[in-house]
C-alpha positions as a Python dict, from the first residue, in 0.01 Angstrom:
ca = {
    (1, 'X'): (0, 0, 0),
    (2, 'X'): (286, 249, 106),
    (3, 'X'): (473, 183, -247),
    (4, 'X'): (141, 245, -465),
    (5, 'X'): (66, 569, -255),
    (6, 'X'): (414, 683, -277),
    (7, 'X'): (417, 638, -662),
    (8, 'X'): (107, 881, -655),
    (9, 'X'): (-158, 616, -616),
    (10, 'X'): (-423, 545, -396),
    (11, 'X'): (-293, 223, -317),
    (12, 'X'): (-503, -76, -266),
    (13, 'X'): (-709, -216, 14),
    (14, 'X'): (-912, -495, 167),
    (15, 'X'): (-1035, -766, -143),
    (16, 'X'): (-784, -613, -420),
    (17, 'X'): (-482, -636, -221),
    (18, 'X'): (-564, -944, -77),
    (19, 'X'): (-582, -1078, -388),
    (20, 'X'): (-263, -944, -525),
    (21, 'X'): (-34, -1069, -243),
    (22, 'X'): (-220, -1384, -293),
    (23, 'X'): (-91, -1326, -664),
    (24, 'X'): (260, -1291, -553),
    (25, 'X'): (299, -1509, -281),
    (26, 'X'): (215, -1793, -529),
    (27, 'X'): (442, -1694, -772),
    (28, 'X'): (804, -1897, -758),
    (29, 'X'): (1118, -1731, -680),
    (30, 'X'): (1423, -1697, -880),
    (31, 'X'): (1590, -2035, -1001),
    (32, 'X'): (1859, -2136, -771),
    (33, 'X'): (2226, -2158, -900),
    (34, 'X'): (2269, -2502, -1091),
    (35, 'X'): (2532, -2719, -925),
    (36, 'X'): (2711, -2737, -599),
    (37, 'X'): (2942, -2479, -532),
    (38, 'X'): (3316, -2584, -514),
    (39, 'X'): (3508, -2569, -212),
    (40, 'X'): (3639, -2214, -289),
    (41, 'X'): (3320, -2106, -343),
    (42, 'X'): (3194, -2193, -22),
    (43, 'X'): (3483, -2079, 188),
    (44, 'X'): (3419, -1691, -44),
    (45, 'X'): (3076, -1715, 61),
    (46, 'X'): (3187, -1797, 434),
    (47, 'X'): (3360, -1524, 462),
    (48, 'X'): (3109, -1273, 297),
    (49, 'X'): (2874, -1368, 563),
    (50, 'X'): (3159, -1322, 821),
    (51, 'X'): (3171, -979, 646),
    (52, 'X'): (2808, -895, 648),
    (53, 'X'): (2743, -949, 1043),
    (54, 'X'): (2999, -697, 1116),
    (55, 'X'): (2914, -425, 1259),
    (56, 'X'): (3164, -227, 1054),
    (57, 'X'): (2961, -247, 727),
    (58, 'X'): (2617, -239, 897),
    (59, 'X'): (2425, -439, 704),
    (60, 'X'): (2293, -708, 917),
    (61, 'X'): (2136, -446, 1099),
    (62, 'X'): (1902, -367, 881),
    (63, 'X'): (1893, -668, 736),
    (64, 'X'): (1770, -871, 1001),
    (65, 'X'): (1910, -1214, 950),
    (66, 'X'): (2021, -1164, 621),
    (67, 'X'): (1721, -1152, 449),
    (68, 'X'): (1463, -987, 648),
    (69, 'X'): (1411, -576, 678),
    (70, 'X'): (1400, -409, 1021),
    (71, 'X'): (1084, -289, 924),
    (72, 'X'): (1225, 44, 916),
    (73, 'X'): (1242, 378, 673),
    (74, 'X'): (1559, 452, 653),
    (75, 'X'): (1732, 810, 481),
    (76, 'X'): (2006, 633, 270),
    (77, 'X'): (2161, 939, 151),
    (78, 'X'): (2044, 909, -214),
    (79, 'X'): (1724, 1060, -257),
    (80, 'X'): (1650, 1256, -545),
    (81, 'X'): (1348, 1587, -687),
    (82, 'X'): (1166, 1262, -826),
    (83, 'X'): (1113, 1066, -505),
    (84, 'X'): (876, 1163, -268),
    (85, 'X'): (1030, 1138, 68),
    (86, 'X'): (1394, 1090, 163),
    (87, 'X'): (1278, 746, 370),
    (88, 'X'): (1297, 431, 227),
    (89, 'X'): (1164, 111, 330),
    (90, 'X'): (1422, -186, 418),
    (91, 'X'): (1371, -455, 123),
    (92, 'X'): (1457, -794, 156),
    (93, 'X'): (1782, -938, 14),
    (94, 'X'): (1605, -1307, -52),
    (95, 'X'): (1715, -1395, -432),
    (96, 'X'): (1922, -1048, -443),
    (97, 'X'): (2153, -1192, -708),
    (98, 'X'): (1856, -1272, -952),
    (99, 'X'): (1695, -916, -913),
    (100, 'X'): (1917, -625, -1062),
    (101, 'X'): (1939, -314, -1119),
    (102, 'X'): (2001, -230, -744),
    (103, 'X'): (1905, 38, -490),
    (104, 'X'): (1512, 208, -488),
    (105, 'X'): (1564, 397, -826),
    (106, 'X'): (1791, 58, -998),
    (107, 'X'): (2132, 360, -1000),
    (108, 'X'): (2312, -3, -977),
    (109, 'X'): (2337, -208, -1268),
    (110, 'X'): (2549, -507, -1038),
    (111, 'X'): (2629, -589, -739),
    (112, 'X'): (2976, -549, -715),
    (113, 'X'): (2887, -138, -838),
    (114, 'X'): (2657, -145, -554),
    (115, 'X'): (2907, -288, -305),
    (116, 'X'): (3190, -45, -440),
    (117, 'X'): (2996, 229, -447),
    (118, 'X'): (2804, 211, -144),
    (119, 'X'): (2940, 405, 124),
    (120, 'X'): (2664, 627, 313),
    (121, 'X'): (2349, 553, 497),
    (122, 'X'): (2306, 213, 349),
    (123, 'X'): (2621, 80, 509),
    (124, 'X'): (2941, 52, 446),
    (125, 'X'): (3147, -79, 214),
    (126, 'X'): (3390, 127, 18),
    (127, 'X'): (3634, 15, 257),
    (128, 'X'): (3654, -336, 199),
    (129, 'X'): (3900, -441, -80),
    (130, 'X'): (3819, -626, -415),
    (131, 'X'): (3830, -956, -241),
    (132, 'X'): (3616, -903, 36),
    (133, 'X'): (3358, -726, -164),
    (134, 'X'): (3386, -1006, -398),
    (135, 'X'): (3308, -1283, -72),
    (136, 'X'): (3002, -1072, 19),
    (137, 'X'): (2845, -1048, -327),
    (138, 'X'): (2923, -1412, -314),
    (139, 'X'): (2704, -1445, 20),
    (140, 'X'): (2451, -1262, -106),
    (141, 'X'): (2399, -1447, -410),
    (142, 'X'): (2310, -1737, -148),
    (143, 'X'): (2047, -1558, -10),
}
């Protein structure tokens, strides 16, 4: 409802919403990667995980869990004359590496520019080197 009224909608209530999340909680996620990752792959992902529970980037705490939102509005820094309010919801990273372009207005086409860019509200990870933004894009393709 917030994201119809924010794009200058009404938004919907009682029968026709029901019947759209009904819509869209029947509708199958993103296919998962096809084989088992290799050893490497594994320990990269590891330590992307390691990497997103730290409190030094932030994101597991908005991210509750790694794939839940805080159910928060949060001012990441990046709002623009088009958007309504500075406050954005926290999304859900489930199937993240199946759902680019990235951020509320899709300004990243990947997720290694969103990692490498990223360095304001939305945590923080300019600081991490090639590798370790490489291990948490690697974790969050998992999710």
């Amino acid at each position: 409802t917030n994201t119809f009224s924010r794009l200058g909608g009404t938004g919907l209530q009682g029968p026709e919403l029901d019947a759209l999340v009904a819509y869209l909680d029947g509708m199958p996620g993103p296919a998962a990667a096809e084989g088992a990752a290799s050893s490497a792959e594994q320990q990269l992902a590891h330590r992307g995980q390691e990497l997103f529970f730290e409190s030094r980037q932030g994101c597991a705490g908005c991210h509750i869990g790694g794939v839940g939102g805080d159910a928060g509005k949060h001012d990441v820094a990046s709002g623009t004359k088009a958007d309504l309010g500075k406050v954005f919801d926290t999304p859900s990273l489930r199937f993240i590496g199946a759902s680019a372009p990235y951020f509320h207005d899709g300004r990243y086409p990947t997720l290694d520019a969103l990692l490498s860019a990223t360095d304001s509200g939305m945590g923080h990870t300019a600081h991490l080197d090639a590798r370790d933004r490489r291990a948490l894009r690697a974790y969050l393709e998992t999710l």
